mmCIF file of C-alpha atoms in Angstrom:
data_model
loop_
_atom_site.group_PDB
_atom_site.id
_atom_site.type_symbol
_atom_site.label_atom_id
_atom_site.label_comp_id
_atom_site.label_asym_id
_atom_site.label_seq_id
_atom_site.Cartn_x
_atom_site.Cartn_y
_atom_site.Cartn_z
ATOM 1 C CA UNK A 1 -0.629 -4.772 -16.632
ATOM 2 C CA UNK A 2 -4.231 -3.579 -16.932
ATOM 3 C CA UNK A 3 -5.607 -1.234 -14.310
ATOM 4 C CA UNK A 4 -9.051 -2.376 -13.303
ATOM 5 C CA UNK A 5 -11.743 -0.343 -11.612
ATOM 6 C CA UNK A 6 -13.898 -2.845 -9.775
ATOM 7 C CA UNK A 7 -16.298 -1.365 -7.269
ATOM 8 C CA UNK A 8 -19.094 -3.421 -8.736
ATOM 9 C CA UNK A 9 -20.036 -7.041 -8.359
ATOM 10 C CA UNK A 10 -19.416 -8.728 -11.669
ATOM 11 C CA UNK A 11 -18.363 -5.763 -13.813
ATOM 12 C CA UNK A 12 -15.013 -4.033 -14.245
ATOM 13 C CA UNK A 13 -13.403 -1.200 -16.188
ATOM 14 C CA UNK A 14 -10.035 -1.482 -17.926
ATOM 15 C CA UNK A 15 -8.103 1.817 -17.897
ATOM 16 C CA UNK A 16 -5.657 0.845 -20.633
ATOM 17 C CA UNK A 17 -8.122 -0.725 -23.027
ATOM 18 C CA UNK A 18 -10.851 1.840 -22.302
ATOM 19 C CA UNK A 19 -13.440 -0.887 -21.947
ATOM 20 C CA UNK A 20 -16.059 -2.172 -19.539
ATOM 21 C CA UNK A 21 -16.694 -5.902 -19.108
ATOM 22 C CA UNK A 22 -19.615 -7.830 -17.640
ATOM 23 C CA UNK A 23 -19.133 -11.300 -16.187
ATOM 24 C CA UNK A 24 -22.735 -12.338 -16.773
ATOM 25 C CA UNK A 25 -24.498 -13.217 -20.017
ATOM 26 C CA UNK A 26 -25.223 -10.333 -22.382
ATOM 27 C CA UNK A 27 -27.436 -10.799 -25.435
ATOM 28 C CA UNK A 28 -26.596 -9.473 -28.889
ATOM 29 C CA UNK A 29 -23.383 -11.480 -29.473
ATOM 30 C CA UNK A 30 -20.985 -8.846 -28.025
ATOM 31 C CA UNK A 31 -17.215 -9.043 -28.300
ATOM 32 C CA UNK A 32 -15.515 -10.895 -25.466
ATOM 33 C CA UNK A 33 -12.174 -10.301 -23.772
ATOM 34 C CA UNK A 34 -9.498 -12.866 -22.940
ATOM 35 C CA UNK A 35 -11.554 -14.015 -19.948
ATOM 36 C CA UNK A 36 -14.658 -14.668 -22.038
ATOM 37 C CA UNK A 37 -16.567 -11.692 -20.624
ATOM 38 C CA UNK A 38 -18.803 -9.438 -22.721
ATOM 39 C CA UNK A 39 -16.760 -6.288 -23.328
ATOM 40 C CA UNK A 40 -17.675 -2.868 -24.737
ATOM 41 C CA UNK A 41 -15.878 0.438 -25.343
ATOM 42 C CA UNK A 42 -16.613 2.884 -22.559
ATOM 43 C CA UNK A 43 -17.935 5.317 -25.150
ATOM 44 C CA UNK A 44 -20.843 2.901 -25.697
ATOM 45 C CA UNK A 45 -21.921 3.215 -22.065
ATOM 46 C CA UNK A 46 -24.180 5.848 -20.544
ATOM 47 C CA UNK A 47 -24.817 6.593 -16.874
ATOM 48 C CA UNK A 48 -27.899 7.750 -15.035
ATOM 49 C CA UNK A 49 -29.302 7.485 -11.549
ATOM 50 C CA UNK A 50 -32.494 5.852 -10.428
ATOM 51 C CA UNK A 51 -34.718 7.161 -7.642
ATOM 52 C CA UNK A 52 -36.559 4.683 -5.467
ATOM 53 C CA UNK A 53 -39.274 5.455 -2.918
ATOM 54 C CA UNK A 54 -38.503 3.564 0.264
ATOM 55 C CA UNK A 55 -41.506 4.200 2.497
ATOM 56 C CA UNK A 56 -44.989 5.726 2.690
ATOM 57 C CA UNK A 57 -43.558 8.976 4.020
ATOM 58 C CA UNK A 58 -41.835 9.608 0.710
ATOM 59 C CA UNK A 59 -38.312 8.656 1.782
ATOM 60 C CA UNK A 60 -36.171 7.989 -1.257
ATOM 61 C CA UNK A 61 -32.743 6.752 -2.230
ATOM 62 C CA UNK A 62 -30.661 6.879 -5.410
ATOM 63 C CA UNK A 63 -28.624 4.247 -7.189
ATOM 64 C CA UNK A 64 -26.128 4.669 -10.030
ATOM 65 C CA UNK A 65 -26.936 2.825 -13.261
ATOM 66 C CA UNK A 66 -24.627 2.040 -16.177
ATOM 67 C CA UNK A 67 -26.110 0.710 -19.402
ATOM 68 C CA UNK A 68 -25.202 0.188 -23.049
ATOM 69 C CA UNK A 69 -26.671 2.937 -25.213
ATOM 70 C CA UNK A 70 -28.233 0.295 -27.441
ATOM 71 C CA UNK A 71 -29.907 -1.542 -24.594
ATOM 72 C CA UNK A 72 -32.406 -3.276 -26.902
ATOM 73 C CA UNK A 73 -29.649 -5.097 -28.790
ATOM 74 C CA UNK A 74 -27.336 -5.712 -25.837
ATOM 75 C CA UNK A 75 -29.836 -6.672 -23.198
ATOM 76 C CA UNK A 76 -27.957 -7.511 -20.020
ATOM 77 C CA UNK A 77 -25.256 -4.867 -20.463
ATOM 78 C CA UNK A 78 -26.728 -3.083 -17.499
ATOM 79 C CA UNK A 79 -25.517 -2.482 -13.976
ATOM 80 C CA UNK A 80 -27.284 -0.923 -11.029
ATOM 81 C CA UNK A 81 -25.084 -0.230 -8.044
ATOM 82 C CA UNK A 82 -25.638 1.463 -4.717
ATOM 83 C CA UNK A 83 -23.403 4.388 -3.896
ATOM 84 C CA UNK A 84 -21.166 3.813 -0.927
ATOM 85 C CA UNK A 85 -22.121 7.072 0.707
ATOM 86 C CA UNK A 86 -25.375 8.911 1.383
ATOM 87 C CA UNK A 87 -27.959 7.335 -0.970
ATOM 88 C CA UNK A 88 -30.482 10.095 -0.277
ATOM 89 C CA UNK A 89 -28.587 12.629 -2.383
ATOM 90 C CA UNK A 90 -28.087 12.062 -6.145
ATOM 91 C CA UNK A 91 -24.811 13.989 -5.934
ATOM 92 C CA UNK A 92 -23.102 10.828 -4.730
ATOM 93 C CA UNK A 93 -24.184 8.960 -7.876
ATOM 94 C CA UNK A 94 -22.768 11.744 -10.023
ATOM 95 C CA UNK A 95 -19.581 11.776 -7.986
ATOM 96 C CA UNK A 96 -19.086 8.041 -8.476
ATOM 97 C CA UNK A 97 -19.552 8.400 -12.237
ATOM 98 C CA UNK A 98 -17.006 11.245 -12.243
ATOM 99 C CA UNK A 99 -14.569 8.986 -10.404
ATOM 100 C CA UNK A 100 -15.081 6.213 -12.962
ATOM 101 C CA UNK A 101 -14.427 8.593 -15.857
ATOM 102 C CA UNK A 102 -11.395 10.061 -14.115
ATOM 103 C CA UNK A 103 -9.920 6.609 -13.547
ATOM 104 C CA UNK A 104 -10.532 5.697 -17.187
ATOM 105 C CA UNK A 105 -8.822 8.843 -18.522
ATOM 106 C CA UNK A 106 -5.415 7.385 -19.346
ATOM 107 C CA UNK A 107 -4.088 10.773 -20.458
ATOM 108 C CA UNK A 108 -3.921 11.677 -16.755
ATOM 109 C CA UNK A 109 -2.147 9.963 -13.842
ATOM 110 C CA UNK A 110 -4.138 7.657 -11.622
ATOM 111 C CA UNK A 111 -6.440 9.438 -9.171
ATOM 112 C CA UNK A 112 -4.521 10.120 -5.978
ATOM 113 C CA UNK A 113 -6.607 8.127 -3.519
ATOM 114 C CA UNK A 114 -5.787 5.551 -0.819
ATOM 115 C CA UNK A 115 -7.256 2.617 -2.778
ATOM 116 C CA UNK A 116 -4.893 3.184 -5.710
ATOM 117 C CA UNK A 117 -1.721 4.329 -3.963
ATOM 118 C CA UNK A 118 -0.173 0.843 -3.919
ATOM 119 C CA UNK A 119 -0.461 0.630 -7.728
ATOM 120 C CA UNK A 120 0.834 4.033 -8.799
ATOM 121 C CA UNK A 121 4.299 2.671 -9.555
ATOM 122 C CA UNK A 122 2.832 0.321 -12.190
ATOM 123 C CA UNK A 123 1.535 3.084 -14.453
ATOM 124 C CA UNK A 124 4.346 4.856 -16.399
ATOM 125 C CA UNK A 125 2.383 8.093 -16.763
ATOM 126 C CA UNK A 126 1.699 8.178 -13.029
ATOM 127 C CA UNK A 127 5.335 7.376 -12.220
ATOM 128 C CA UNK A 128 6.525 10.312 -14.351
ATOM 129 C CA UNK A 129 3.956 12.617 -12.753
ATOM 130 C CA UNK A 130 4.924 11.602 -9.210
ATOM 131 C CA UNK A 131 8.617 12.079 -9.953
ATOM 132 C CA UNK A 132 8.027 15.527 -11.440
ATOM 133 C CA UNK A 133 5.971 16.674 -8.443
ATOM 134 C CA UNK A 134 8.085 14.912 -5.781
ATOM 135 C CA UNK A 135 5.145 12.936 -4.497
ATOM 136 C CA UNK A 136 6.104 10.770 -1.505
ATOM 137 C CA UNK A 137 5.901 7.074 -2.319
ATOM 138 C CA UNK A 138 3.800 6.406 0.754
ATOM 139 C CA UNK A 139 1.403 9.101 1.864
ATOM 140 C CA UNK A 140 -2.003 7.628 2.540
ATOM 141 C CA UNK A 141 -0.511 4.440 3.965
ATOM 142 C CA UNK A 142 1.480 6.441 6.517
ATOM 143 C CA UNK A 143 -1.511 8.532 7.515
ATOM 144 C CA UNK A 144 -3.486 7.561 10.597
ATOM 145 C CA UNK A 145 -6.837 6.005 9.732
ATOM 146 C CA UNK A 146 -8.676 8.575 11.889
ATOM 147 C CA UNK A 147 -7.076 11.352 9.860
ATOM 148 C CA UNK A 148 -8.194 9.661 6.643
ATOM 149 C CA UNK A 149 -11.732 9.438 7.989
ATOM 150 C CA UNK A 150 -11.718 13.117 8.902
ATOM 151 C CA UNK A 151 -10.647 13.992 5.349
ATOM 152 C CA UNK A 152 -13.280 11.659 3.946
ATOM 153 C CA UNK A 153 -15.995 13.369 5.991
ATOM 154 C CA UNK A 154 -14.884 16.772 4.715
ATOM 155 C CA UNK A 155 -14.964 15.521 1.133
ATOM 156 C CA UNK A 156 -18.391 13.971 1.668
ATOM 157 C CA UNK A 157 -19.702 17.358 2.729
ATOM 158 C CA UNK A 158 -18.253 18.916 -0.418
ATOM 159 C CA UNK A 159 -19.850 16.271 -2.626
ATOM 160 C CA UNK A 160 -23.177 16.656 -0.860
ATOM 161 C CA UNK A 161 -23.300 20.382 -1.648
ATOM 162 C CA UNK A 162 -21.511 20.466 -5.010
ATOM 163 C CA UNK A 163 -23.592 22.070 -7.827
ATOM 164 C CA UNK A 164 -23.265 19.188 -10.315
ATOM 165 C CA UNK A 165 -26.044 20.422 -12.577
ATOM 166 C CA UNK A 166 -24.404 23.836 -12.948
ATOM 167 C CA UNK A 167 -21.045 22.211 -13.624
ATOM 168 C CA UNK A 168 -22.544 20.093 -16.416
ATOM 169 C CA UNK A 169 -23.947 23.131 -18.218
ATOM 170 C CA UNK A 170 -21.036 25.419 -17.378
ATOM 171 C CA UNK A 171 -17.816 23.439 -16.766
ATOM 172 C CA UNK A 172 -15.956 26.618 -15.787
ATOM 173 C CA UNK A 173 -17.791 26.607 -12.463
ATOM 174 C CA UNK A 174 -16.305 23.234 -11.528
ATOM 175 C CA UNK A 175 -13.301 23.308 -9.242
ATOM 176 C CA UNK A 176 -9.947 22.206 -10.606
ATOM 177 C CA UNK A 177 -8.745 18.806 -9.485
ATOM 178 C CA UNK A 178 -6.496 18.857 -6.433
ATOM 179 C CA UNK A 179 -3.126 17.896 -7.913
ATOM 180 C CA UNK A 180 -1.016 17.592 -4.758
ATOM 181 C CA UNK A 181 -3.164 16.173 -1.944
ATOM 182 C CA UNK A 182 -0.053 15.270 0.054
ATOM 183 C CA UNK A 183 0.600 18.999 0.438
ATOM 184 C CA UNK A 184 -3.011 19.955 1.147
ATOM 185 C CA UNK A 185 -3.429 17.151 3.679
ATOM 186 C CA UNK A 186 -0.039 16.564 5.283
ATOM 187 C CA UNK A 187 0.311 13.765 7.823
ATOM 188 C CA UNK A 188 -0.535 15.096 11.270
ATOM 189 C CA UNK A 189 1.313 13.651 14.242
ATOM 190 C CA UNK A 190 -1.467 14.514 16.670
ATOM 191 C CA UNK A 191 -3.525 11.520 15.556
ATOM 192 C CA UNK A 192 -0.667 9.189 16.466
ATOM 193 C CA UNK A 193 -0.084 11.018 19.754
ATOM 194 C CA UNK A 194 -3.756 10.630 20.631
ATOM 195 C CA UNK A 195 -3.491 6.931 19.887
ATOM 196 C CA UNK A 196 -0.488 6.561 22.193
ATOM 197 C CA UNK A 197 -2.349 8.379 24.946
ATOM 198 C CA UNK A 198 -5.013 5.670 25.098
ATOM 199 C CA UNK A 199 -4.116 3.021 27.731
ATOM 200 C CA UNK A 200 -3.391 -0.442 26.357
ATOM 201 C CA UNK A 201 -6.114 -2.049 28.466
ATOM 202 C CA UNK A 202 -8.696 0.270 26.918
ATOM 203 C CA UNK A 203 -7.580 -0.618 23.398
ATOM 204 C CA UNK A 204 -7.855 -4.323 24.173
ATOM 205 C CA UNK A 205 -11.248 -3.830 25.783
ATOM 206 C CA UNK A 206 -12.412 -2.032 22.659
ATOM 207 C CA UNK A 207 -11.240 -4.915 20.457
ATOM 208 C CA UNK A 208 -13.011 -7.473 22.634
ATOM 209 C CA UNK A 209 -16.194 -5.382 22.628
ATOM 210 C CA UNK A 210 -16.196 -5.151 18.804
ATOM 211 C CA UNK A 211 -15.623 -8.886 18.481
ATOM 212 C CA UNK A 212 -18.521 -9.648 20.803
ATOM 213 C CA UNK A 213 -20.934 -7.176 19.234
ATOM 214 C CA UNK A 214 -20.176 -7.043 15.499
ATOM 215 C CA UNK A 215 -17.661 -9.832 15.027
ATOM 216 C CA UNK A 216 -14.582 -7.830 13.946
#
């Protein structure tokens, strides 16, 4: 089993092999994995962000870029991807790169996040960690989606204001990773109670409205 980080279109990171693969053509005769994709050690990859001016008023946005350090030889081993969050702040590019590196660090358990919760039992290191810390098997999946969104908004605010540059030059100023999020963010019943308080007809009306307006 290989844990794959794939928030990109056409590129993916293998946690166990410590590699990044590109599904498109890369020059320079690179090594290829079992799927025939150009594959490189993660240590050969560097990250940076690109600033783009969007309008005459000086509005700008940032995108995260990953590229092979020897980009002249391995032309095509390059990926530019939009951050999922606020593109007007480079912090979100740095945060995404931190997440990629954290996922790839196979000396640590998988990051405790909703997207990876269903796969924690497949990684022996993560299984041992969860058993030692009595992590509930299902935490994020039992949490109301509105509660998850509230937590996400709080984290977005932290990322927006985090002093990344200071942390790079002085790692001691960076906050320690939250090791037990299920204790810091316990499931709150009030979100479910609020959901039950909404009349059924209103829920159905909301579904119909979404289908008519945005198609979901």
